[in-house]
Short mmCIF file of C-alpha atoms and ligand atoms in Angstrom, two decimals:
data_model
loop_
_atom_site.label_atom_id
_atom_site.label_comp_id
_atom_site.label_asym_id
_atom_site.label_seq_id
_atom_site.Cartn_x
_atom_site.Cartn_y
_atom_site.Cartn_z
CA UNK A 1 121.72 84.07 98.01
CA UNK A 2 121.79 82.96 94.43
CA UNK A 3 118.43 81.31 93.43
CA UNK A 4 117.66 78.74 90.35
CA UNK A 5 114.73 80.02 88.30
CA UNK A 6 113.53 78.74 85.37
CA UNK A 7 111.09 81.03 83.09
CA UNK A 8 108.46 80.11 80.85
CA UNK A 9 107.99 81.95 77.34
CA UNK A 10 111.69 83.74 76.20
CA UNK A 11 109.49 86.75 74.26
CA UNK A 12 110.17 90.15 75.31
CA UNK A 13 109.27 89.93 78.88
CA UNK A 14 111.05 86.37 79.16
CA UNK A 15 114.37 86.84 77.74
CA UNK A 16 114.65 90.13 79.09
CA UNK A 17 113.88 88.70 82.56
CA UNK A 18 116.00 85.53 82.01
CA UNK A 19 119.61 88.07 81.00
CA UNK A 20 118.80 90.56 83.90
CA UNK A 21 118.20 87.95 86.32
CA UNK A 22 121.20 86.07 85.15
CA UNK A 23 123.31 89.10 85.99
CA UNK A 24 122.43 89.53 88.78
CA UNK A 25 124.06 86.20 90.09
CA UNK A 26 120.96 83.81 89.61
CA UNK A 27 121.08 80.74 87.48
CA UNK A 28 118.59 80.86 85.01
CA UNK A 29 117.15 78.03 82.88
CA UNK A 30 114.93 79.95 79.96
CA UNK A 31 112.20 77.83 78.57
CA UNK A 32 110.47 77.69 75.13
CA UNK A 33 108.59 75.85 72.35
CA UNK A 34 110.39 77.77 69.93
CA UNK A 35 113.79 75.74 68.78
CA UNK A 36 115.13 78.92 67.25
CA UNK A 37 114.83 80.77 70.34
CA UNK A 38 115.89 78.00 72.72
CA UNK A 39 119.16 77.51 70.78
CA UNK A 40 119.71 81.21 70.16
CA UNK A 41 120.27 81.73 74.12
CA UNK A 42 121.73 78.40 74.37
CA UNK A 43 124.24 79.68 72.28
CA UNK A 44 124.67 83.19 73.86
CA UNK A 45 122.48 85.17 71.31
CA UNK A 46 119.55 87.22 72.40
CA UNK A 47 116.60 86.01 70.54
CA UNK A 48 114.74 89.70 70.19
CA UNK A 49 116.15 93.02 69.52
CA UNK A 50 116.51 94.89 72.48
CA UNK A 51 118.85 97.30 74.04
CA UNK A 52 121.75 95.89 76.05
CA UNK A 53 120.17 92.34 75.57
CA UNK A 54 123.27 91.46 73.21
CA UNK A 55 126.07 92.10 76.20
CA UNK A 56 123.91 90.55 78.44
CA UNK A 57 123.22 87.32 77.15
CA UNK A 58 126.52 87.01 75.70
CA UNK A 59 127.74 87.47 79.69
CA UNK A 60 125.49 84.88 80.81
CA UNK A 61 126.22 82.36 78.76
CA UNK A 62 129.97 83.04 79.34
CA UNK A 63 129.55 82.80 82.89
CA UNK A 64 127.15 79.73 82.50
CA UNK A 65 124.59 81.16 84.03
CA UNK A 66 121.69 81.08 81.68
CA UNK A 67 120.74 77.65 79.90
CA UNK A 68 117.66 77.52 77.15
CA UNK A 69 116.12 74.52 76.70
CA UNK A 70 112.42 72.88 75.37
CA UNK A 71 112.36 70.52 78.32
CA UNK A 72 109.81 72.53 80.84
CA UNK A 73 109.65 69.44 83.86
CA UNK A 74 113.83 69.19 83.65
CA UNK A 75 113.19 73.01 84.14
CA UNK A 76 111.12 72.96 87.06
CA UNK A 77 112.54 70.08 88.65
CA UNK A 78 116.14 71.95 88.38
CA UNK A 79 114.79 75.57 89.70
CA UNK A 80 113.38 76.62 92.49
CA UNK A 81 110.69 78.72 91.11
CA UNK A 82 109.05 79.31 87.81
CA UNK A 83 108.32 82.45 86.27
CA UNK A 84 105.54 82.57 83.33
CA UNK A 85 106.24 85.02 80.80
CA UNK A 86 104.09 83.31 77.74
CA UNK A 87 102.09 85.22 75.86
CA UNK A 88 98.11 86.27 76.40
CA UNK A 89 96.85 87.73 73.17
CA UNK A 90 93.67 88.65 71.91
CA UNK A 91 91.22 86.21 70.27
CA UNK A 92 88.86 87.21 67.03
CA UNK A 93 86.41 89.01 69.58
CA UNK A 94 88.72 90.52 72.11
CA UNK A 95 88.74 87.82 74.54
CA UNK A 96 92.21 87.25 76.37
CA UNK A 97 93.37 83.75 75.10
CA UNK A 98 94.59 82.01 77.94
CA UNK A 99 95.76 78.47 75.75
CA UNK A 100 99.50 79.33 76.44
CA UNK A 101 99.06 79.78 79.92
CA UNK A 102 97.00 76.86 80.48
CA UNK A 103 99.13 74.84 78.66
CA UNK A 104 102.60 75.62 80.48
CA UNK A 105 100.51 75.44 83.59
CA UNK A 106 99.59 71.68 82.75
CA UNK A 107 103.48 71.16 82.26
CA UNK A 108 104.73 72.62 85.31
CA UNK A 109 101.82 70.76 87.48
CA UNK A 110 103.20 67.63 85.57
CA UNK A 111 106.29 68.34 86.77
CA UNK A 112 105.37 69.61 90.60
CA UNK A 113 103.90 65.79 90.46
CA UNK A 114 107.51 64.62 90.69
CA UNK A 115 109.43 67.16 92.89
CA UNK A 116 109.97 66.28 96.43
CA UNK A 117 110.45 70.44 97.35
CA UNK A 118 107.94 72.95 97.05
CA UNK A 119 107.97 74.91 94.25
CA UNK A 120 106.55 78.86 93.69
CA UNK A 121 104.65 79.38 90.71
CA UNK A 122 104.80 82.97 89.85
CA UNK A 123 102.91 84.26 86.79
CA UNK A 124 103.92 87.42 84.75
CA UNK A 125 102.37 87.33 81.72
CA UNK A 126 99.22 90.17 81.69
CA UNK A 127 95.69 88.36 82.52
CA UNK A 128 92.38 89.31 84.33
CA UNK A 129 91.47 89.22 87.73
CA UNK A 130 90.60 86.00 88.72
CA UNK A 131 92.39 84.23 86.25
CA UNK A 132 95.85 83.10 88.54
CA UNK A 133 93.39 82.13 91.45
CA UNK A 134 90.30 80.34 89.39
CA UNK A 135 92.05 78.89 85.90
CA UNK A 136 95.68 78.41 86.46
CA UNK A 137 95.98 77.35 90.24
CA UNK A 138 93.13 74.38 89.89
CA UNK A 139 95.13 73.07 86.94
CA UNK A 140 98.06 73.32 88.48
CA UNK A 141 96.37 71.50 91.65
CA UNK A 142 95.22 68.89 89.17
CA UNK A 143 98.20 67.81 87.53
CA UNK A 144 100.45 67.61 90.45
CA UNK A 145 98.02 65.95 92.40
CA UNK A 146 99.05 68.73 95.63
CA UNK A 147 97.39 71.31 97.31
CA UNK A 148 98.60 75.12 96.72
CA UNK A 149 99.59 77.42 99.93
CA UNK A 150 100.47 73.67 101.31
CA UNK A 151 102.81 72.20 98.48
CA UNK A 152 103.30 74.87 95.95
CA UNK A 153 102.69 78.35 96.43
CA UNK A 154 101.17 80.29 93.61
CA UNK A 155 101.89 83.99 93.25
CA UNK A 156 101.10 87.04 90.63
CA UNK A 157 103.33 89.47 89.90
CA UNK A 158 103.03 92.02 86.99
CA UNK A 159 105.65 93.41 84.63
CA UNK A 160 106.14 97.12 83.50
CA UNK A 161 108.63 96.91 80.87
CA UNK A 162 108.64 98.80 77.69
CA UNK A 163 109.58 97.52 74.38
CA UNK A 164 112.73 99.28 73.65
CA UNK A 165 113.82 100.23 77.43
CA UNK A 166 113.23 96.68 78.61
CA UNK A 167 116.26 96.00 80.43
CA UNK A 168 116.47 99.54 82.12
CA UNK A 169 112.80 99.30 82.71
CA UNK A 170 113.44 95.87 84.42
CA UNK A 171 116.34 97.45 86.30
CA UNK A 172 114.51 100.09 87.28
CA UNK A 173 111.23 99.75 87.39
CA UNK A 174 108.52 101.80 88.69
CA UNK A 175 107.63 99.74 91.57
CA UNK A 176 107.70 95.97 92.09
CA UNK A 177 104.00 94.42 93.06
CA UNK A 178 103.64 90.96 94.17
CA UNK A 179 100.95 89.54 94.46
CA UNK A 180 100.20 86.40 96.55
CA UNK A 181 97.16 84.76 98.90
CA UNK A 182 99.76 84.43 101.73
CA UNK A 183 102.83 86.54 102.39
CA UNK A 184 104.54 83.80 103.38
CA UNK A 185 104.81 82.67 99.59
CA UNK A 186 106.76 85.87 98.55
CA UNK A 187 109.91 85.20 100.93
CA UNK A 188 111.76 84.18 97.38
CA UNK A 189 111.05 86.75 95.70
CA UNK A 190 111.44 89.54 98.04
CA UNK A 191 115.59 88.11 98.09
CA UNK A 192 115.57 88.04 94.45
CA UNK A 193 114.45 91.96 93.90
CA UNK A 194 116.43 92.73 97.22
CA UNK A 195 118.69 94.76 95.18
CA UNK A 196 116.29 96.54 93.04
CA UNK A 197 115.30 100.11 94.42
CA UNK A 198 111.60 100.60 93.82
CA UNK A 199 108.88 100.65 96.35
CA UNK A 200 107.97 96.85 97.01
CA UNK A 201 103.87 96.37 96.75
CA UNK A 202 102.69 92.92 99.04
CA UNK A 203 99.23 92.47 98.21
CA UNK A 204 96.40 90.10 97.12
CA UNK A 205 96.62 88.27 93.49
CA UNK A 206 93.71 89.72 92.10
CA UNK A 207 94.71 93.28 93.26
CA UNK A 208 97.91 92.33 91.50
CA UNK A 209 96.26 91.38 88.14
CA UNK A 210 94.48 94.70 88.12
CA UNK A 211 96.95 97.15 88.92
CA UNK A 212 98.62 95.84 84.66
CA UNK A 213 94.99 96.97 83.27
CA UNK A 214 94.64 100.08 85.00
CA UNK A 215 98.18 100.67 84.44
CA UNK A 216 97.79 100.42 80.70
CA UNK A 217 93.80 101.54 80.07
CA UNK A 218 95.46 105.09 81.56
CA UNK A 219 97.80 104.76 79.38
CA UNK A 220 96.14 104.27 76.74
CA UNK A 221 93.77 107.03 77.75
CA UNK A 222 96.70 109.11 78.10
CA UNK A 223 97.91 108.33 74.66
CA UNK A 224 94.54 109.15 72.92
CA UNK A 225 94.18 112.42 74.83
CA UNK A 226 97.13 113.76 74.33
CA UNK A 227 96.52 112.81 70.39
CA UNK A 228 93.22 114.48 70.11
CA UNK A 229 94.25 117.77 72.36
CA UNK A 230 97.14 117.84 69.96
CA UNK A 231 94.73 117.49 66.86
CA UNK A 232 92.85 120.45 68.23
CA UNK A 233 95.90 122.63 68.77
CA UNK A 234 97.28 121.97 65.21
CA UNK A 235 93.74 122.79 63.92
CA UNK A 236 93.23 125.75 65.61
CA UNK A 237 97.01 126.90 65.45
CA UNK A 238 97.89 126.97 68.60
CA UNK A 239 101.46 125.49 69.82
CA UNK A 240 101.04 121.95 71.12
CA UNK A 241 104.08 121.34 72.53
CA UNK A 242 104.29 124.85 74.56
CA UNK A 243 100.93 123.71 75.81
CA UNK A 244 101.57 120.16 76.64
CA UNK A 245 105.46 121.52 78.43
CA UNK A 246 103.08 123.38 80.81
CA UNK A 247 100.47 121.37 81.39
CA UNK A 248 102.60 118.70 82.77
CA UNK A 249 104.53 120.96 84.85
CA UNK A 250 101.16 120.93 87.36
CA UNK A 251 101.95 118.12 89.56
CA UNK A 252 99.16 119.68 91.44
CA UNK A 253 96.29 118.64 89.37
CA UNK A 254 97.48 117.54 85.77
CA UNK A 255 100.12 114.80 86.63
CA UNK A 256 99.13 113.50 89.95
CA UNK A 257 96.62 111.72 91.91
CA UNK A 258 94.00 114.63 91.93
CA UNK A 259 90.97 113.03 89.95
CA UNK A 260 92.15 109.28 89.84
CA UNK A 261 90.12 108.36 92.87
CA UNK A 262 86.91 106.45 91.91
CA UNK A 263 83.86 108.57 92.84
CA UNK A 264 80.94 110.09 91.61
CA UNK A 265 80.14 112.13 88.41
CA UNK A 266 81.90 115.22 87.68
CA UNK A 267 79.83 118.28 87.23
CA UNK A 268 79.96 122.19 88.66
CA UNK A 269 80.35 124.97 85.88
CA UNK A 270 83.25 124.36 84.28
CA UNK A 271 84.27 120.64 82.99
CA UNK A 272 80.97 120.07 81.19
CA UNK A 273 80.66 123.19 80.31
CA UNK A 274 84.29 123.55 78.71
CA UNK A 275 84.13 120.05 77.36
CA UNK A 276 81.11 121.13 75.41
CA UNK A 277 82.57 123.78 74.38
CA UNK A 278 85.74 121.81 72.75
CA UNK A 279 83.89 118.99 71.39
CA UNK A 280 81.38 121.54 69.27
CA UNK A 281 84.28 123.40 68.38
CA UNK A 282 85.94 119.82 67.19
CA UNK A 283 82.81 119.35 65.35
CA UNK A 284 82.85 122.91 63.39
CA UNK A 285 86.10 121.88 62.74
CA UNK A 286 84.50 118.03 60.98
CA UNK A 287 87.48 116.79 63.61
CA UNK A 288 86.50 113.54 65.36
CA UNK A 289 87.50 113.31 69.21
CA UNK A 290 86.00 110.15 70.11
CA UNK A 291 87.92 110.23 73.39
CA UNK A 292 87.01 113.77 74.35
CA UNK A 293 83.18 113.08 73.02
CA UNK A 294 83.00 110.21 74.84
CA UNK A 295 83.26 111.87 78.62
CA UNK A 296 80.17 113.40 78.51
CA UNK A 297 78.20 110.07 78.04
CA UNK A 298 80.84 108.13 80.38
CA UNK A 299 79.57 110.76 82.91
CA UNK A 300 76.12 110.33 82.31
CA UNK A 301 76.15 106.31 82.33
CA UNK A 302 77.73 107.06 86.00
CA UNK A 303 74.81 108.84 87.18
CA UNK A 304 72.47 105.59 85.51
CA UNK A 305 74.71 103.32 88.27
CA UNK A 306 73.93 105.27 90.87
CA UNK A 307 70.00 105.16 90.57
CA UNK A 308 70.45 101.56 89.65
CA UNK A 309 71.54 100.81 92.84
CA UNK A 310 69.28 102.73 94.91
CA UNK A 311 66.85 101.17 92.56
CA UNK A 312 68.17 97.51 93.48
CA UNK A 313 68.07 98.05 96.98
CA UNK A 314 64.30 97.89 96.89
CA UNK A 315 63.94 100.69 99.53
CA UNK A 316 61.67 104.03 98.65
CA UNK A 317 62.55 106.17 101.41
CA UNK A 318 66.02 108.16 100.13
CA UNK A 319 68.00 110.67 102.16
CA UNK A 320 70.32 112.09 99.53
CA UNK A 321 73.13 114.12 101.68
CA UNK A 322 74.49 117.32 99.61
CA UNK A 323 73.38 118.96 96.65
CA UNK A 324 76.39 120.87 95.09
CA UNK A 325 78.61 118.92 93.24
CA UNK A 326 81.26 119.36 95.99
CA UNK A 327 80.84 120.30 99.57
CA UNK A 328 81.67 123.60 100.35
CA UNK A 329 80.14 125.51 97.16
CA UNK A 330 76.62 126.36 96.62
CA UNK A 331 76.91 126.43 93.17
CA UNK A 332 74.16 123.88 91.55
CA UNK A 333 75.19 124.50 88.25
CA UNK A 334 75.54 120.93 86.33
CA UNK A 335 76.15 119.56 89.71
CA UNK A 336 75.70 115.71 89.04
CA UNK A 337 73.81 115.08 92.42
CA UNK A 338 70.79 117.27 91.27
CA UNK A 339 70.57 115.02 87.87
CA UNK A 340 70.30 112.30 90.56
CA UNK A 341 67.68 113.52 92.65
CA UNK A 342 65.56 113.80 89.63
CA UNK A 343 66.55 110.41 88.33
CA UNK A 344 65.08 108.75 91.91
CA UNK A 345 62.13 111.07 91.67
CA UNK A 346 61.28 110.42 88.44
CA UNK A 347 61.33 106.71 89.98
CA UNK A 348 58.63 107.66 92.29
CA UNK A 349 61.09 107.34 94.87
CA UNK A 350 60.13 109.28 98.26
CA UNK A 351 63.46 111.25 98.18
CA UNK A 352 64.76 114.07 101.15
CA UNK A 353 67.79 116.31 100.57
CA UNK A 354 70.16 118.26 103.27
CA UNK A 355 72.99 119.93 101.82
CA UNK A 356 75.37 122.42 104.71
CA UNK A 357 75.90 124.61 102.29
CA UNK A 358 72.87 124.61 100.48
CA UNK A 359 69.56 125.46 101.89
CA UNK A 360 66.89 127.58 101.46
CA UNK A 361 66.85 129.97 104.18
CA UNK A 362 70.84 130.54 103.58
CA UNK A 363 70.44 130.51 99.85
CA UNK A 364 70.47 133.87 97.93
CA UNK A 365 70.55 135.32 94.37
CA UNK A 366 71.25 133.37 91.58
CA UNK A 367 70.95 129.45 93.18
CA UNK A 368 68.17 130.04 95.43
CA UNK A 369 66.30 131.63 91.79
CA UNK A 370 68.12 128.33 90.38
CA UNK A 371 66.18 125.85 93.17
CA UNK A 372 62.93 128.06 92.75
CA UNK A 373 62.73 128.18 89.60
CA UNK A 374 64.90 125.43 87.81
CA UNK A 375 64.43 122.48 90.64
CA UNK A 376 61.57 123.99 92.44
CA UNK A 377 60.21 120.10 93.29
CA UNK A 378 64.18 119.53 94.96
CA UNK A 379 63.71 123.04 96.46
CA UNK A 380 60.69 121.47 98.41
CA UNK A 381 62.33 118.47 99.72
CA UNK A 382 65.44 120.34 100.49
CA UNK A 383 65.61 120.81 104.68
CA UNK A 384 68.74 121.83 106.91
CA UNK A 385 67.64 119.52 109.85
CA UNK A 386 70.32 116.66 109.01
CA UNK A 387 68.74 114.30 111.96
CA UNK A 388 64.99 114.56 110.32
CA UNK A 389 66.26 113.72 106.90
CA UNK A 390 67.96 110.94 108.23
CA UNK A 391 65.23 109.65 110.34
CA UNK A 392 62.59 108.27 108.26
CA UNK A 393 65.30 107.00 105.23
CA UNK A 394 65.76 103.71 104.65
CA UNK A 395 68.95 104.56 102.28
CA UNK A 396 70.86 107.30 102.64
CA UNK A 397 73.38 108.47 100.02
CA UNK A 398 76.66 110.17 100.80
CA UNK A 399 76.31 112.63 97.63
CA UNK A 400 79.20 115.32 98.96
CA UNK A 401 81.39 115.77 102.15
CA UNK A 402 79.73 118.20 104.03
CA UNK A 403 78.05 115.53 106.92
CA UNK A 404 80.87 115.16 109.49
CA UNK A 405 81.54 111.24 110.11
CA UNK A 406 80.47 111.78 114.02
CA UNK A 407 77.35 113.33 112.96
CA UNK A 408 76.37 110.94 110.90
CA UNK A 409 77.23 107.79 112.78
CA UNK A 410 75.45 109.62 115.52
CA UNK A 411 71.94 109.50 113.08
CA UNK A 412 73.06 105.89 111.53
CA UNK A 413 71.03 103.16 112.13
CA UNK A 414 71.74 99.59 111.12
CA UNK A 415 69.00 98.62 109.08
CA UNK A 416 69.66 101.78 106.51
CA UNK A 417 71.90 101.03 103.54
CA UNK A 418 74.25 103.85 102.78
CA UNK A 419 75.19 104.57 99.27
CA UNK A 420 78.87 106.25 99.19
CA UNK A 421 79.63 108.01 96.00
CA UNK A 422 82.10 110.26 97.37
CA UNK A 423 84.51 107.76 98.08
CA UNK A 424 85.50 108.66 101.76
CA UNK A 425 88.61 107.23 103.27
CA UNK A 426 88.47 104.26 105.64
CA UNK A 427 89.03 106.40 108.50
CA UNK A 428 86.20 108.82 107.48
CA UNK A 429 83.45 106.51 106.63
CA UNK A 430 80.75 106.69 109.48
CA UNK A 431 79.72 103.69 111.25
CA UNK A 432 76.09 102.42 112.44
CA UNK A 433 74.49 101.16 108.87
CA UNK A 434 75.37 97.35 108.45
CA UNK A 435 75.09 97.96 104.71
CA UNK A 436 77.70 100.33 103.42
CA UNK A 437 78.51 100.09 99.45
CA UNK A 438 80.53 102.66 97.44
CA UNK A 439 79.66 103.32 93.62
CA UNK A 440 82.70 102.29 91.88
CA UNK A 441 84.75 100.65 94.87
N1 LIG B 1 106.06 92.90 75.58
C1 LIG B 1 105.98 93.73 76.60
O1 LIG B 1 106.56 94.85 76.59
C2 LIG B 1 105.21 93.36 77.84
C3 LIG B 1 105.32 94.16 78.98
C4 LIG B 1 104.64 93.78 80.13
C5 LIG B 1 103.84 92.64 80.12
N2 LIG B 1 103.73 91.90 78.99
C6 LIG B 1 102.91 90.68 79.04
O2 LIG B 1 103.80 89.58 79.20
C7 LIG B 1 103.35 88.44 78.48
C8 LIG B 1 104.40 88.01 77.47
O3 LIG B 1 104.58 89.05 76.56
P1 LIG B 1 105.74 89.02 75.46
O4 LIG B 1 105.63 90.27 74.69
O5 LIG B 1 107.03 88.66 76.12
O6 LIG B 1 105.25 87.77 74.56
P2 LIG B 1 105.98 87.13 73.30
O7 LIG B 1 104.91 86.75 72.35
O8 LIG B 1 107.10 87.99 72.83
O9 LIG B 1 106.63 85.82 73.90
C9 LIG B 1 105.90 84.72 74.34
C10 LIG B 1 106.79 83.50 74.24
O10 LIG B 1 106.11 82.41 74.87
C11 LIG B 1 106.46 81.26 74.13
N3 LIG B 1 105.54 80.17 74.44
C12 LIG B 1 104.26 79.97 74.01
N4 LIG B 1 103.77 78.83 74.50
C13 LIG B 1 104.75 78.28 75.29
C14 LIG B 1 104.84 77.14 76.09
N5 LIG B 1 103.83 76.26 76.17
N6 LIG B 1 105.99 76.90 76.74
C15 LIG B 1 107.02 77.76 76.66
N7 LIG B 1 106.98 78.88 75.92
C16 LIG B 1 105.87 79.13 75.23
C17 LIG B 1 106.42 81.73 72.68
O11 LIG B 1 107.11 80.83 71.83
C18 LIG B 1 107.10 83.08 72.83
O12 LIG B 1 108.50 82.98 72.65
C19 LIG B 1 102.01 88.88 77.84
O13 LIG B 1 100.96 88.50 78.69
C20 LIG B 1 102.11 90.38 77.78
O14 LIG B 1 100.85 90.99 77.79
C21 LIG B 1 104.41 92.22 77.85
#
């Protein structure tokens, strides 16, 4: 089925979208306040230099199926759905500016005032959570006078495209996520990306408008890494690219999910330790890693949330379950829990620990000498009778895995607030506290 569409904004993302969708049999009516670029596609020119955008347009305009013009309600009132592909940059101070949004969104409400069929709204162009459902949907409610979900349907949906791959990236992209309030909204454009072979991503708009920042702070991330690694490599003489071909053959733990879930601080005797280690040597070397040098303090400010919460629930009486940084190890060096448990004590919080793997009477050498001599005030709040810790807390804090879920929804009670930080799975969490808040989730 061939659908009208007309798009919003004929930028990068916008003209790219408006040839590829063209080709693929759709009639496309490319919208813009810029004359130069309206008449450039109008005349089969691609207004931006991109790979295979010349051909493209060129086609389209051959086979009449793309049309520019500055006229945004002839465009809405002649498509069946919008696409808005303006463009969000930054203000002075950072702030997203939202002015070209809002101001196509008053236009095509305008113009939903005077269509007789429902129209989908679907925004593209990169903005915050929130922003689809709380600034552009009550305008667009406004000025057509309609209700959205009943009238129009409103729907977000992301785009991954790279400057300079555009139209392959658009082809091909890594996965297509649409975003919407109600499924039902999406039956458009699941026939229009019918033919593109990606994993197809149905979910809420605001889980849609995050998955663009996370996409690109990691990449960013990535970028800066991968920079300041490098930097220490060339400084130190040591082959970059030899390193950085292996390291990215681990699809184990390097390039994979391993470490992308949200949880608690990392700790245990290595990644502080060895971050230390390269950040000093950075330093002897007057190299500034602001990236690297910023983990440590990220990691700290994580441990601040944590007793900020236990902090806001009001409650004095803490179970804190597991010790070690991760269950199944004793070791208590750095572990992030332990900084924790101090934290709340300092607090004058009444705080109990139970740890499997860690407790005195099973403890030897050099971590019971650790708890007895480092953390002797832990040492003497640490028990291995899980039910008596759990008895007399009024907030109990999943610190590592080693409490199975039966166990613990067998000690649960529903006045105590557990505090997740290990970010167990749906399936996993333990029932029997009505409270139940993760750290970063
Ligand atoms: N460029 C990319 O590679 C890329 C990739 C993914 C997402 N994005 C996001 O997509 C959005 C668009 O990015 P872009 O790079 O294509 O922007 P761009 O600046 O290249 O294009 C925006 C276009 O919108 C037009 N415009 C402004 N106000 C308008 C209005 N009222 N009516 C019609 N057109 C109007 C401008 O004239 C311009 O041609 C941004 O939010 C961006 O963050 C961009």
């Amino acid at each position: 089925m061939s659908l009208s569409i007309s798009i919003f904004g004929l930028g990068y993302v916008g003209s790219v979208s408006a040839a590829c969708f063209a080709s693929m049999g759709h009639k496309v009516i490319g919208v813009d306040v810029s004359r130069s670029k309206v008449e450039m596609l109008e005349s089969g020119r691609t207004p931006i230099i991109e790979a295979r955008m010349p051909e493209l347009v060129a086609e389209a305009n051959k086979s009449s199926r793309l049309h520019a013009t500055c006229d945004a309600v002839g465009a809405v009132l002649n498509s069946h759905l919008s696409f808005v592909c303006v463009g969000t940059p930054s203000l002075k101070n950072g702030k997203l500016d939202l002015s070209h949004i809002e101001t196509v969104a008053h236009e095509i409400g305008a113009a939903i005032r005077q269509k007789k069929a429902s129209h989908l709204f679907v925004l593209r162009s990169t903005v915050l959570p929130g922003t689809t459902e709380n600034v552009v949907l009550p305008i667009l409610e406004q000025e057509s006078g309609k209700k959205a979900g009943r009238d129009f349907a409103v729907c977000f949906h992301p785009e991954f495209m790279r400057e300079g791959s555009a139209v392959a990236d658009f082809l091909n992209p890594p996965y297509t996520i649409l975003g919407a309030s109600d499924t039902s909204h999406l039956a458009p454009l699941r026939e229009l990306y019918k033919s593109v072979r990606a994993p197809l991503y149905e979910v809420t708009i605001p889980v849609a408008e995050m998955v663009k920042y996370f996409s690109n702070c990691y990449h960013a991330l990535k970028v800066g890494f991968a920079n300041e690694m490098g930097t220490m490599c060339k400084h130190l003489g040591v082959d970059a690219d030899q390193v950085t071909k292996i390291f990215t053959t681990d699809t184990k733990l390097n390039i994979s999910p391993a470490y992308l879930s949200p949880g608690f601080a990392f700790g245990g005797s290595c990644l502080p330790k060895d971050l230390r280690a390269i950040t000093y040597k950075a330093k002897e070397l007057d190299l500034k890693l602001p990236v690297l040098e910023s983990l440590m303090p990220s990691n700290v400010e994580h441990i601040a949330r944590a007793v900020d919460m236990v902090m806001s629930s009001g409650k004095k009486r803490i179970a804190q379950l597991g010790l070690s940084f991760k269950a199944g190890t004793d070791d208590l060096r750095e572990s992030p829990q332990v900084q924790l448990i101090k934290r709340l004590m300092g607090e004058g919080l009444e705080v109990r620990v139970w740890d499997e793997d860690v407790s005195l009477g099973r403890l030897a050498g050099a971590n019971r000498q650790y708890i007895e001599e480092v953390i002797p005030h832990i040492g003497s709040v640490l028990t291995d009778d899980l039910a008596d810790v759990m008895r007399s807390a009024e907030v109990v804090i999943l610190g590592n895995k080693s409490a199975s879920r039966e166990r613990l929804a067998s000690l649960l009670t529903p006045r105590q607030i557990v505090i997740d930080l290990i970010h167990l799975d749906h399936a996993k969490r333990p029932e029997g506290a009505n409270t139940y808040e993760g750290i970063c989730w």
